[in-house]
Amino acid sequence: MTALEQLAAALRESRGFAHKADIADVVARLGAPGAIANGDDCAAIPEGDGHLLFAIEGFVDDFVAAQPWFAGWCGVMVNLADIAAMGGRPLAVVDALWSPGAEPGLQVLDGLAAAARAYGVPIVGGHSNCRAARAGLAVAVLGRATRLLTSFAARPGDTLVMAIDLRGAYDSEQPFWNAATRAPAGRARADFELLAELAESGLADAAKDISMAGAIGTTLMLADGSQVGASIEVDAIPRPEGVPLARWLQTFPSFGFVLSLRESTVEPVLQRFAERGIAAAAVGEVDASRRLTLRRGAERVELWNLAERSFVIAPEAAHG
């Protein structure tokens, strides 16, 4: 196997890919979504001259048990990333917490509260159980967008851009790049608001936030939702110096987005991210192949054939 083939195999077998691949079965079980499409970062509910955005995130128990404060912080942060990925701004957050005793639960709540202050969004209610058998956390968010970014708008001929905040560090062996908790006051929320500004200015209409599936897995989710294919030059992906590529591509980066852009908007979008000190680069192209291909120089490796196997979108829920 070449190094690129080994990388593709490791991604397909990763925990992040496995969790995302389960989504298609869940969506299929829920039935036809009607007017509100499943598969985006948030549910987008028409309201007035825009959309209400509604999302929820759950966290695996080993993460909550090992890093309760950071899990609480992430409870707010990842939901706000979902809102940003849809071109919105957050309105309010609620949480549900389970903990085996009061102390670990209090650490989670402290993390939630710290993130709410940093991002300027209120926590308006929730549920708690401090007598549970093990730790657990779920957090939901309500937001609003005047103009949407979606997972269904990538088009053949688009340029793929990845924007990732590299001003951070790994705090443990867990696959979490912390570019948030030590950021200067006000920066975190303003960085997320850049996505809403891109949507409202008409510079972008297709995006996803880089989740636990990593940069490549998130691009695969975007391609699946838009019923397209893509080719990615893996060495073009913004990456911190000294971090191995295989580890980085399985990392949740705190602030990271994949955008599918028309050619005329690529440079203006890259400039907007650069002005905020966020690393951004064109990393590939969208095509009509329904395949996701990894590139490294002249080498090409097919990572996934969406025509044969969906990744996150149930076939009957697919959007063109």
PDB file of C-alpha atoms in Angstrom:
ATOM      1  CA  MET A   1       0.000   0.000   0.000  1.00  0.00           C
ATOM      2  CA  THR A   2       1.174   3.537  -0.687  1.00  0.00           C
ATOM      3  CA  ALA A   3       1.024   6.142   2.056  1.00  0.00           C
ATOM      4  CA  LEU A   4      -2.052   7.711   0.419  1.00  0.00           C
ATOM      5  CA  GLU A   5      -3.817   4.338   0.214  1.00  0.00           C
ATOM      6  CA  GLN A   6      -3.022   3.739   3.884  1.00  0.00           C
ATOM      7  CA  LEU A   7      -4.424   7.163   4.733  1.00  0.00           C
ATOM      8  CA  ALA A   8      -7.662   6.449   2.837  1.00  0.00           C
ATOM      9  CA  ALA A   9      -8.031   3.081   4.600  1.00  0.00           C
ATOM     10  CA  ALA A  10      -7.432   4.643   8.023  1.00  0.00           C
ATOM     11  CA  LEU A  11     -10.084   7.291   7.372  1.00  0.00           C
ATOM     12  CA  ARG A  12     -12.674   4.740   6.223  1.00  0.00           C
ATOM     13  CA  GLU A  13     -12.046   2.701   9.387  1.00  0.00           C
ATOM     14  CA  SER A  14     -11.972   5.655  11.787  1.00  0.00           C
ATOM     15  CA  ARG A  15     -14.393   6.226  14.630  1.00  0.00           C
ATOM     16  CA  GLY A  16     -15.450   9.571  13.141  1.00  0.00           C
ATOM     17  CA  PHE A  17     -16.427   7.973   9.828  1.00  0.00           C
ATOM     18  CA  ALA A  18     -18.273   5.150  11.612  1.00  0.00           C
ATOM     19  CA  HIS A  19     -20.402   7.536  13.659  1.00  0.00           C
ATOM     20  CA  LYS A  20     -21.336   9.580  10.587  1.00  0.00           C
ATOM     21  CA  ALA A  21     -22.083   6.527   8.443  1.00  0.00           C
ATOM     22  CA  ASP A  22     -24.745   5.539  10.994  1.00  0.00           C
ATOM     23  CA  ILE A  23     -26.712   8.697  10.204  1.00  0.00           C
ATOM     24  CA  ALA A  24     -28.236   7.402   6.950  1.00  0.00           C
ATOM     25  CA  ASP A  25     -29.970   4.541   8.788  1.00  0.00           C
ATOM     26  CA  VAL A  26     -31.288   6.952  11.411  1.00  0.00           C
ATOM     27  CA  VAL A  27     -32.665   9.345   8.778  1.00  0.00           C
ATOM     28  CA  ALA A  28     -34.268   6.478   6.854  1.00  0.00           C
ATOM     29  CA  ARG A  29     -35.949   5.238  10.034  1.00  0.00           C
ATOM     30  CA  LEU A  30     -37.435   8.654  10.743  1.00  0.00           C
ATOM     31  CA  GLY A  31     -39.219   8.681   7.377  1.00  0.00           C
ATOM     32  CA  ALA A  32     -39.760  11.411   4.820  1.00  0.00           C
ATOM     33  CA  PRO A  33     -38.717  14.808   6.176  1.00  0.00           C
ATOM     34  CA  GLY A  34     -41.372  16.826   4.336  1.00  0.00           C
ATOM     35  CA  ALA A  35     -40.534  20.506   3.836  1.00  0.00           C
ATOM     36  CA  ILE A  36     -37.571  20.440   6.223  1.00  0.00           C
ATOM     37  CA  ALA A  37     -34.683  18.422   4.783  1.00  0.00           C
ATOM     38  CA  ASN A  38     -32.575  16.140   6.944  1.00  0.00           C
ATOM     39  CA  GLY A  39     -28.836  16.086   6.353  1.00  0.00           C
ATOM     40  CA  ASP A  40     -27.854  19.694   7.005  1.00  0.00           C
ATOM     41  CA  ASP A  41     -25.970  20.963  10.055  1.00  0.00           C
ATOM     42  CA  CYS A  42     -29.244  22.370  11.424  1.00  0.00           C
ATOM     43  CA  ALA A  43     -32.916  22.031  10.713  1.00  0.00           C
ATOM     44  CA  ALA A  44     -33.835  25.173   8.749  1.00  0.00           C
ATOM     45  CA  ILE A  45     -37.419  26.199   9.502  1.00  0.00           C
ATOM     46  CA  PRO A  46     -38.886  28.999   7.337  1.00  0.00           C
ATOM     47  CA  GLU A  47     -39.835  31.996   9.475  1.00  0.00           C
ATOM     48  CA  GLY A  48     -40.572  35.515   8.243  1.00  0.00           C
ATOM     49  CA  ASP A  49     -37.885  36.709   5.846  1.00  0.00           C
ATOM     50  CA  GLY A  50     -35.403  34.035   6.927  1.00  0.00           C
ATOM     51  CA  HIS A  51     -35.093  30.731   8.757  1.00  0.00           C
ATOM     52  CA  LEU A  52     -34.988  29.567  12.343  1.00  0.00           C
ATOM     53  CA  LEU A  53     -32.118  27.133  12.833  1.00  0.00           C
ATOM     54  CA  PHE A  54     -32.420  24.280  15.324  1.00  0.00           C
ATOM     55  CA  ALA A  55     -29.707  21.739  16.129  1.00  0.00           C
ATOM     56  CA  ILE A  56     -28.564  19.349  18.835  1.00  0.00           C
ATOM     57  CA  GLU A  57     -25.269  17.614  19.622  1.00  0.00           C
ATOM     58  CA  GLY A  58     -24.604  14.623  21.857  1.00  0.00           C
ATOM     59  CA  PHE A  59     -21.210  13.634  23.274  1.00  0.00           C
ATOM     60  CA  VAL A  60     -19.734  10.184  23.794  1.00  0.00           C
ATOM     61  CA  ASP A  61     -19.482   9.242  27.456  1.00  0.00           C
ATOM     62  CA  ASP A  62     -15.731   8.555  27.500  1.00  0.00           C
ATOM     63  CA  PHE A  63     -15.025  12.136  26.364  1.00  0.00           C
ATOM     64  CA  VAL A  64     -17.382  13.628  28.970  1.00  0.00           C
ATOM     65  CA  ALA A  65     -15.835  11.487  31.717  1.00  0.00           C
ATOM     66  CA  ALA A  66     -12.220  12.237  30.720  1.00  0.00           C
ATOM     67  CA  GLN A  67     -12.578  15.990  30.051  1.00  0.00           C
ATOM     68  CA  PRO A  68     -15.771  17.237  31.725  1.00  0.00           C
ATOM     69  CA  TRP A  69     -14.972  20.966  31.605  1.00  0.00           C
ATOM     70  CA  PHE A  70     -13.896  20.854  27.956  1.00  0.00           C
ATOM     71  CA  ALA A  71     -16.904  18.680  27.108  1.00  0.00           C
ATOM     72  CA  GLY A  72     -19.124  21.409  28.531  1.00  0.00           C
ATOM     73  CA  TRP A  73     -17.304  24.056  26.505  1.00  0.00           C
ATOM     74  CA  CYS A  74     -17.646  21.942  23.369  1.00  0.00           C
ATOM     75  CA  GLY A  75     -21.361  21.547  24.048  1.00  0.00           C
ATOM     76  CA  VAL A  76     -21.788  25.224  23.253  1.00  0.00           C
ATOM     77  CA  MET A  77     -19.006  25.547  20.677  1.00  0.00           C
ATOM     78  CA  VAL A  78     -20.011  22.729  18.330  1.00  0.00           C
ATOM     79  CA  ASN A  79     -23.625  23.848  18.277  1.00  0.00           C
ATOM     80  CA  LEU A  80     -22.587  27.380  17.392  1.00  0.00           C
ATOM     81  CA  ALA A  81     -20.414  25.931  14.626  1.00  0.00           C
ATOM     82  CA  ASP A  82     -23.532  24.242  13.238  1.00  0.00           C
ATOM     83  CA  ILE A  83     -25.379  27.562  13.300  1.00  0.00           C
ATOM     84  CA  ALA A  84     -22.456  29.293  11.581  1.00  0.00           C
ATOM     85  CA  ALA A  85     -22.234  26.550   8.951  1.00  0.00           C
ATOM     86  CA  MET A  86     -25.801  27.414   7.953  1.00  0.00           C
ATOM     87  CA  GLY A  87     -25.091  31.148   7.725  1.00  0.00           C
ATOM     88  CA  GLY A  88     -26.830  31.935  10.999  1.00  0.00           C
ATOM     89  CA  ARG A  89     -26.353  33.599  14.350  1.00  0.00           C
ATOM     90  CA  PRO A  90     -27.220  31.887  17.674  1.00  0.00           C
ATOM     91  CA  LEU A  91     -30.130  32.932  19.867  1.00  0.00           C
ATOM     92  CA  ALA A  92     -30.078  30.538  22.844  1.00  0.00           C
ATOM     93  CA  VAL A  93     -28.824  27.176  24.134  1.00  0.00           C
ATOM     94  CA  VAL A  94     -30.287  24.436  26.347  1.00  0.00           C
ATOM     95  CA  ASP A  95     -28.525  21.360  27.752  1.00  0.00           C
ATOM     96  CA  ALA A  96     -29.194  17.901  29.168  1.00  0.00           C
ATOM     97  CA  LEU A  97     -26.597  16.546  31.595  1.00  0.00           C
ATOM     98  CA  TRP A  98     -26.112  13.142  33.212  1.00  0.00           C
ATOM     99  CA  SER A  99     -23.319  12.586  35.748  1.00  0.00           C
ATOM    100  CA  PRO A 100     -22.340   9.956  38.341  1.00  0.00           C
ATOM    101  CA  GLY A 101     -22.331  12.416  41.224  1.00  0.00           C
ATOM    102  CA  ALA A 102     -22.442  16.176  41.611  1.00  0.00           C
ATOM    103  CA  GLU A 103     -18.756  17.078  41.129  1.00  0.00           C
ATOM    104  CA  PRO A 104     -18.237  15.850  37.554  1.00  0.00           C
ATOM    105  CA  GLY A 105     -21.544  17.407  36.606  1.00  0.00           C
ATOM    106  CA  LEU A 106     -20.473  20.753  38.051  1.00  0.00           C
ATOM    107  CA  GLN A 107     -17.303  20.664  35.955  1.00  0.00           C
ATOM    108  CA  VAL A 108     -19.393  20.172  32.812  1.00  0.00           C
ATOM    109  CA  LEU A 109     -21.662  23.052  33.816  1.00  0.00           C
ATOM    110  CA  ASP A 110     -18.646  25.293  34.432  1.00  0.00           C
ATOM    111  CA  GLY A 111     -17.435  24.553  30.906  1.00  0.00           C
ATOM    112  CA  LEU A 112     -20.866  25.281  29.459  1.00  0.00           C
ATOM    113  CA  ALA A 113     -21.056  28.590  31.330  1.00  0.00           C
ATOM    114  CA  ALA A 114     -17.548  29.650  30.277  1.00  0.00           C
ATOM    115  CA  ALA A 115     -18.309  28.998  26.611  1.00  0.00           C
ATOM    116  CA  ALA A 116     -21.639  30.805  26.833  1.00  0.00           C
ATOM    117  CA  ARG A 117     -19.811  33.886  28.108  1.00  0.00           C
ATOM    118  CA  ALA A 118     -17.054  33.637  25.502  1.00  0.00           C
ATOM    119  CA  TYR A 119     -19.480  33.260  22.592  1.00  0.00           C
ATOM    120  CA  GLY A 120     -22.074  35.674  23.941  1.00  0.00           C
ATOM    121  CA  VAL A 121     -25.037  33.270  23.839  1.00  0.00           C
ATOM    122  CA  PRO A 122     -27.380  32.582  26.786  1.00  0.00           C
ATOM    123  CA  ILE A 123     -28.105  29.155  28.258  1.00  0.00           C
ATOM    124  CA  VAL A 124     -31.835  29.416  28.890  1.00  0.00           C
ATOM    125  CA  GLY A 125     -32.712  26.037  30.401  1.00  0.00           C
ATOM    126  CA  GLY A 126     -32.133  22.308  30.384  1.00  0.00           C
ATOM    127  CA  HIS A 127     -32.219  19.057  32.321  1.00  0.00           C
ATOM    128  CA  SER A 128     -29.810  17.479  34.804  1.00  0.00           C
ATOM    129  CA  ASN A 129     -29.411  14.112  36.512  1.00  0.00           C
ATOM    130  CA  CYS A 130     -26.477  13.848  38.909  1.00  0.00           C
ATOM    131  CA  ARG A 131     -27.298  10.268  39.952  1.00  0.00           C
ATOM    132  CA  ALA A 132     -26.702   8.588  36.609  1.00  0.00           C
ATOM    133  CA  ALA A 133     -24.589   5.471  36.118  1.00  0.00           C
ATOM    134  CA  ARG A 134     -22.173   7.331  33.816  1.00  0.00           C
ATOM    135  CA  ALA A 135     -21.494  10.725  32.276  1.00  0.00           C
ATOM    136  CA  GLY A 136     -23.477  12.055  29.340  1.00  0.00           C
ATOM    137  CA  LEU A 137     -24.168  15.393  27.703  1.00  0.00           C
ATOM    138  CA  ALA A 138     -26.445  16.735  24.987  1.00  0.00           C
ATOM    139  CA  VAL A 139     -26.782  20.404  24.029  1.00  0.00           C
ATOM    140  CA  ALA A 140     -29.248  22.069  21.661  1.00  0.00           C
ATOM    141  CA  VAL A 141     -29.227  25.497  20.053  1.00  0.00           C
ATOM    142  CA  LEU A 142     -31.696  27.839  18.391  1.00  0.00           C
ATOM    143  CA  GLY A 143     -30.488  30.388  15.845  1.00  0.00           C
ATOM    144  CA  ARG A 144     -31.607  32.456  12.910  1.00  0.00           C
ATOM    145  CA  ALA A 145     -30.357  33.057   9.371  1.00  0.00           C
ATOM    146  CA  THR A 146     -31.465  35.611   6.793  1.00  0.00           C
ATOM    147  CA  ARG A 147     -29.672  33.768   3.977  1.00  0.00           C
ATOM    148  CA  LEU A 148     -28.742  30.098   4.239  1.00  0.00           C
ATOM    149  CA  LEU A 149     -25.579  28.165   3.687  1.00  0.00           C
ATOM    150  CA  THR A 150     -26.511  24.529   3.108  1.00  0.00           C
ATOM    151  CA  SER A 151     -25.121  21.061   2.485  1.00  0.00           C
ATOM    152  CA  PHE A 152     -27.191  20.753  -0.694  1.00  0.00           C
ATOM    153  CA  ALA A 153     -25.719  23.556  -2.838  1.00  0.00           C
ATOM    154  CA  ALA A 154     -22.261  22.352  -3.932  1.00  0.00           C
ATOM    155  CA  ARG A 155     -22.058  22.243  -7.739  1.00  0.00           C
ATOM    156  CA  PRO A 156     -19.717  20.586 -10.246  1.00  0.00           C
ATOM    157  CA  GLY A 157     -17.076  23.126 -11.165  1.00  0.00           C
ATOM    158  CA  ASP A 158     -16.945  24.656  -7.664  1.00  0.00           C
ATOM    159  CA  THR A 159     -13.678  25.100  -5.792  1.00  0.00           C
ATOM    160  CA  LEU A 160     -13.410  23.453  -2.378  1.00  0.00           C
ATOM    161  CA  VAL A 161     -12.017  25.759   0.298  1.00  0.00           C
ATOM    162  CA  MET A 162     -11.137  24.730   3.836  1.00  0.00           C
ATOM    163  CA  ALA A 163     -10.809  27.340   6.582  1.00  0.00           C
ATOM    164  CA  ILE A 164      -9.339  26.168   9.889  1.00  0.00           C
ATOM    165  CA  ASP A 165      -8.127  28.057  12.958  1.00  0.00           C
ATOM    166  CA  LEU A 166      -4.587  26.809  13.550  1.00  0.00           C
ATOM    167  CA  ARG A 167      -4.040  29.046  16.610  1.00  0.00           C
ATOM    168  CA  GLY A 168      -4.372  26.218  19.100  1.00  0.00           C
ATOM    169  CA  ALA A 169      -2.959  22.941  20.404  1.00  0.00           C
ATOM    170  CA  TYR A 170      -3.867  19.404  21.375  1.00  0.00           C
ATOM    171  CA  ASP A 171      -4.533  19.265  25.121  1.00  0.00           C
ATOM    172  CA  SER A 172      -4.592  15.470  25.326  1.00  0.00           C
ATOM    173  CA  GLU A 173      -4.407  12.324  23.213  1.00  0.00           C
ATOM    174  CA  GLN A 174      -8.046  12.873  22.250  1.00  0.00           C
ATOM    175  CA  PRO A 175      -8.636  14.079  18.639  1.00  0.00           C
ATOM    176  CA  PHE A 176      -9.580  17.620  19.687  1.00  0.00           C
ATOM    177  CA  TRP A 177      -7.616  20.677  18.537  1.00  0.00           C
ATOM    178  CA  ASN A 178      -8.291  23.421  21.079  1.00  0.00           C
ATOM    179  CA  ALA A 179      -8.262  26.748  19.262  1.00  0.00           C
ATOM    180  CA  ALA A 180     -11.016  28.233  21.382  1.00  0.00           C
ATOM    181  CA  THR A 181     -10.651  28.250  25.155  1.00  0.00           C
ATOM    182  CA  ARG A 182      -7.607  30.528  25.203  1.00  0.00           C
ATOM    183  CA  ALA A 183      -8.758  32.861  22.415  1.00  0.00           C
ATOM    184  CA  PRO A 184      -8.964  36.582  23.270  1.00  0.00           C
ATOM    185  CA  ALA A 185     -12.353  37.811  24.451  1.00  0.00           C
ATOM    186  CA  GLY A 186     -14.760  38.440  21.586  1.00  0.00           C
ATOM    187  CA  ARG A 187     -12.708  36.725  18.897  1.00  0.00           C
ATOM    188  CA  ALA A 188     -14.526  33.394  18.989  1.00  0.00           C
ATOM    189  CA  ARG A 189     -17.986  34.788  18.300  1.00  0.00           C
ATOM    190  CA  ALA A 190     -16.721  37.200  15.652  1.00  0.00           C
ATOM    191  CA  ASP A 191     -14.953  34.357  13.860  1.00  0.00           C
ATOM    192  CA  PHE A 192     -18.204  32.372  13.677  1.00  0.00           C
ATOM    193  CA  GLU A 193     -20.129  35.438  12.499  1.00  0.00           C
ATOM    194  CA  LEU A 194     -17.883  35.592   9.440  1.00  0.00           C
ATOM    195  CA  LEU A 195     -19.861  32.659   7.986  1.00  0.00           C
ATOM    196  CA  ALA A 196     -23.116  34.604   8.279  1.00  0.00           C
ATOM    197  CA  GLU A 197     -21.441  37.566   6.603  1.00  0.00           C
ATOM    198  CA  LEU A 198     -20.305  35.363   3.711  1.00  0.00           C
ATOM    199  CA  ALA A 199     -23.860  34.085   3.264  1.00  0.00           C
ATOM    200  CA  GLU A 200     -25.487  37.498   3.514  1.00  0.00           C
ATOM    201  CA  SER A 201     -23.046  39.035   1.015  1.00  0.00           C
ATOM    202  CA  GLY A 202     -23.731  36.266  -1.520  1.00  0.00           C
ATOM    203  CA  LEU A 203     -20.118  35.067  -1.483  1.00  0.00           C
ATOM    204  CA  ALA A 204     -21.064  31.539  -0.380  1.00  0.00           C
ATOM    205  CA  ASP A 205     -24.090  29.258  -0.369  1.00  0.00           C
ATOM    206  CA  ALA A 206     -22.649  25.785   0.384  1.00  0.00           C
ATOM    207  CA  ALA A 207     -20.761  24.878   3.563  1.00  0.00           C
ATOM    208  CA  LYS A 208     -20.345  22.417   6.422  1.00  0.00           C
ATOM    209  CA  ASP A 209     -18.464  22.713   9.681  1.00  0.00           C
ATOM    210  CA  ILE A 210     -15.622  20.239  10.141  1.00  0.00           C
ATOM    211  CA  SER A 211     -16.958  17.760  12.671  1.00  0.00           C
ATOM    212  CA  MET A 212     -15.666  14.586  14.291  1.00  0.00           C
ATOM    213  CA  ALA A 213     -15.517  13.072  10.796  1.00  0.00           C
ATOM    214  CA  GLY A 214     -12.545  15.377  10.163  1.00  0.00           C
ATOM    215  CA  ALA A 215     -11.821  17.550   7.150  1.00  0.00           C
ATOM    216  CA  ILE A 216     -12.134  14.738   4.598  1.00  0.00           C
ATOM    217  CA  GLY A 217     -15.177  13.111   6.193  1.00  0.00           C
ATOM    218  CA  THR A 218     -16.949  16.463   6.352  1.00  0.00           C
ATOM    219  CA  THR A 219     -16.258  17.030   2.653  1.00  0.00           C
ATOM    220  CA  LEU A 220     -17.714  13.586   1.980  1.00  0.00           C
ATOM    221  CA  MET A 221     -20.854  14.605   3.882  1.00  0.00           C
ATOM    222  CA  LEU A 222     -21.133  17.769   1.790  1.00  0.00           C
ATOM    223  CA  ALA A 223     -20.713  15.797  -1.437  1.00  0.00           C
ATOM    224  CA  ASP A 224     -23.334  13.279  -0.316  1.00  0.00           C
ATOM    225  CA  GLY A 225     -25.879  15.985   0.464  1.00  0.00           C
ATOM    226  CA  SER A 226     -25.271  17.772  -2.823  1.00  0.00           C
ATOM    227  CA  GLN A 227     -25.159  14.565  -4.893  1.00  0.00           C
ATOM    228  CA  VAL A 228     -21.748  15.435  -6.344  1.00  0.00           C
ATOM    229  CA  GLY A 229     -18.176  14.153  -6.243  1.00  0.00           C
ATOM    230  CA  ALA A 230     -14.932  15.859  -5.328  1.00  0.00           C
ATOM    231  CA  SER A 231     -11.155  15.635  -5.593  1.00  0.00           C
ATOM    232  CA  ILE A 232      -8.958  16.828  -2.715  1.00  0.00           C
ATOM    233  CA  GLU A 233      -5.222  17.560  -2.633  1.00  0.00           C
ATOM    234  CA  VAL A 234      -4.504  16.404   0.923  1.00  0.00           C
ATOM    235  CA  ASP A 235      -1.288  18.395   1.337  1.00  0.00           C
ATOM    236  CA  ALA A 236      -3.165  21.638   0.546  1.00  0.00           C
ATOM    237  CA  ILE A 237      -5.370  21.286   3.650  1.00  0.00           C
ATOM    238  CA  PRO A 238      -4.391  23.896   6.280  1.00  0.00           C
ATOM    239  CA  ARG A 239      -2.490  22.020   9.003  1.00  0.00           C
ATOM    240  CA  PRO A 240      -0.455  23.028  12.066  1.00  0.00           C
ATOM    241  CA  GLU A 241       3.283  22.641  11.709  1.00  0.00           C
ATOM    242  CA  GLY A 242       4.559  19.338  13.048  1.00  0.00           C
ATOM    243  CA  VAL A 243       1.181  17.577  13.228  1.00  0.00           C
ATOM    244  CA  PRO A 244       1.092  14.298  11.245  1.00  0.00           C
ATOM    245  CA  LEU A 245      -1.406  14.381   8.378  1.00  0.00           C
ATOM    246  CA  ALA A 246      -3.188  11.176   9.449  1.00  0.00           C
ATOM    247  CA  ARG A 247      -3.815  12.564  12.934  1.00  0.00           C
ATOM    248  CA  TRP A 248      -4.919  15.947  11.628  1.00  0.00           C
ATOM    249  CA  LEU A 249      -7.457  14.498   9.220  1.00  0.00           C
ATOM    250  CA  GLN A 250      -9.144  12.690  12.123  1.00  0.00           C
ATOM    251  CA  THR A 251      -9.233  15.789  14.326  1.00  0.00           C
ATOM    252  CA  PHE A 252     -12.095  18.046  15.342  1.00  0.00           C
ATOM    253  CA  PRO A 253     -10.464  21.484  14.947  1.00  0.00           C
ATOM    254  CA  SER A 254     -12.678  23.802  17.117  1.00  0.00           C
ATOM    255  CA  PHE A 255     -13.138  26.179  14.171  1.00  0.00           C
ATOM    256  CA  GLY A 256     -13.113  24.574  10.754  1.00  0.00           C
ATOM    257  CA  PHE A 257     -15.339  24.786   7.680  1.00  0.00           C
ATOM    258  CA  VAL A 258     -15.497  23.304   4.209  1.00  0.00           C
ATOM    259  CA  LEU A 259     -16.996  25.630   1.590  1.00  0.00           C
ATOM    260  CA  SER A 260     -17.927  24.927  -2.020  1.00  0.00           C
ATOM    261  CA  LEU A 261     -17.454  28.178  -3.918  1.00  0.00           C
ATOM    262  CA  ARG A 262     -17.995  29.551  -7.399  1.00  0.00           C
ATOM    263  CA  GLU A 263     -14.694  30.546  -9.013  1.00  0.00           C
ATOM    264  CA  SER A 264     -15.401  34.282  -8.786  1.00  0.00           C
ATOM    265  CA  THR A 265     -15.816  34.177  -5.003  1.00  0.00           C
ATOM    266  CA  VAL A 266     -12.753  32.120  -4.031  1.00  0.00           C
ATOM    267  CA  GLU A 267     -10.286  34.982  -3.620  1.00  0.00           C
ATOM    268  CA  PRO A 268     -12.692  37.298  -1.755  1.00  0.00           C
ATOM    269  CA  VAL A 269     -13.565  34.485   0.667  1.00  0.00           C
ATOM    270  CA  LEU A 270      -9.921  33.574   1.262  1.00  0.00           C
ATOM    271  CA  GLN A 271      -9.236  37.243   1.953  1.00  0.00           C
ATOM    272  CA  ARG A 272     -12.051  37.457   4.519  1.00  0.00           C
ATOM    273  CA  PHE A 273     -10.590  34.540   6.477  1.00  0.00           C
ATOM    274  CA  ALA A 274      -7.052  35.918   6.211  1.00  0.00           C
ATOM    275  CA  GLU A 275      -8.226  39.227   7.679  1.00  0.00           C
ATOM    276  CA  ARG A 276      -9.322  37.321  10.787  1.00  0.00           C
ATOM    277  CA  GLY A 277      -6.086  35.341  11.058  1.00  0.00           C
ATOM    278  CA  ILE A 278      -7.742  32.066  10.022  1.00  0.00           C
ATOM    279  CA  ALA A 279      -5.835  29.743   7.692  1.00  0.00           C
ATOM    280  CA  ALA A 280      -7.800  29.087   4.495  1.00  0.00           C
ATOM    281  CA  ALA A 281      -6.862  27.479   1.194  1.00  0.00           C
ATOM    282  CA  ALA A 282      -8.322  26.060  -1.981  1.00  0.00           C
ATOM    283  CA  VAL A 283      -7.898  22.293  -1.576  1.00  0.00           C
ATOM    284  CA  GLY A 284      -9.756  20.725  -4.490  1.00  0.00           C
ATOM    285  CA  GLU A 285     -12.630  20.723  -6.934  1.00  0.00           C
ATOM    286  CA  VAL A 286     -16.230  19.568  -7.041  1.00  0.00           C
ATOM    287  CA  ASP A 287     -17.233  17.338  -9.949  1.00  0.00           C
ATOM    288  CA  ALA A 288     -20.165  15.202 -11.078  1.00  0.00           C
ATOM    289  CA  SER A 289     -18.470  11.836 -10.451  1.00  0.00           C
ATOM    290  CA  ARG A 290     -20.210  10.999  -7.124  1.00  0.00           C
ATOM    291  CA  ARG A 291     -16.785   9.813  -5.953  1.00  0.00           C
ATOM    292  CA  LEU A 292     -14.456  11.376  -3.410  1.00  0.00           C
ATOM    293  CA  THR A 293     -10.840  11.117  -4.564  1.00  0.00           C
ATOM    294  CA  LEU A 294      -7.723  11.947  -2.567  1.00  0.00           C
ATOM    295  CA  ARG A 295      -4.693  13.352  -4.391  1.00  0.00           C
ATOM    296  CA  ARG A 296      -1.049  13.671  -3.504  1.00  0.00           C
ATOM    297  CA  GLY A 297       0.938  14.957  -6.423  1.00  0.00           C
ATOM    298  CA  ALA A 298       0.302  12.620  -9.334  1.00  0.00           C
ATOM    299  CA  GLU A 299      -1.184   9.857  -7.159  1.00  0.00           C
ATOM    300  CA  ARG A 300      -4.962   9.392  -6.970  1.00  0.00           C
ATOM    301  CA  VAL A 301      -6.892   7.170  -4.526  1.00  0.00           C
ATOM    302  CA  GLU A 302     -10.651   6.763  -4.440  1.00  0.00           C
ATOM    303  CA  LEU A 303     -11.841   7.131  -0.860  1.00  0.00           C
ATOM    304  CA  TRP A 304     -15.588   6.580  -1.356  1.00  0.00           C
ATOM    305  CA  ASN A 305     -18.036   5.897  -4.184  1.00  0.00           C
ATOM    306  CA  LEU A 306     -21.269   7.648  -3.239  1.00  0.00           C
ATOM    307  CA  ALA A 307     -23.056   6.231  -6.288  1.00  0.00           C
ATOM    308  CA  GLU A 308     -22.675   2.784  -4.743  1.00  0.00           C
ATOM    309  CA  ARG A 309     -22.957   3.642  -1.049  1.00  0.00           C
ATOM    310  CA  SER A 310     -24.323   6.776   0.576  1.00  0.00           C
ATOM    311  CA  PHE A 311     -22.368   8.172   3.520  1.00  0.00           C
ATOM    312  CA  VAL A 312     -24.906  10.106   5.620  1.00  0.00           C
ATOM    313  CA  ILE A 313     -27.929  10.769   3.385  1.00  0.00           C
ATOM    314  CA  ALA A 314     -30.629   8.128   3.085  1.00  0.00           C
ATOM    315  CA  PRO A 315     -31.260   7.614  -0.677  1.00  0.00           C
ATOM    316  CA  GLU A 316     -34.891   8.725  -0.514  1.00  0.00           C
ATOM    317  CA  ALA A 317     -33.846  11.929   1.304  1.00  0.00           C
ATOM    318  CA  ALA A 318     -31.138  12.918  -1.178  1.00  0.00           C
ATOM    319  CA  HIS A 319     -31.244  16.374  -2.693  1.00  0.00           C
ATOM    320  CA  GLY A 320     -29.750  17.510  -5.974  1.00  0.00           C
TER     321      GLY A 320
END
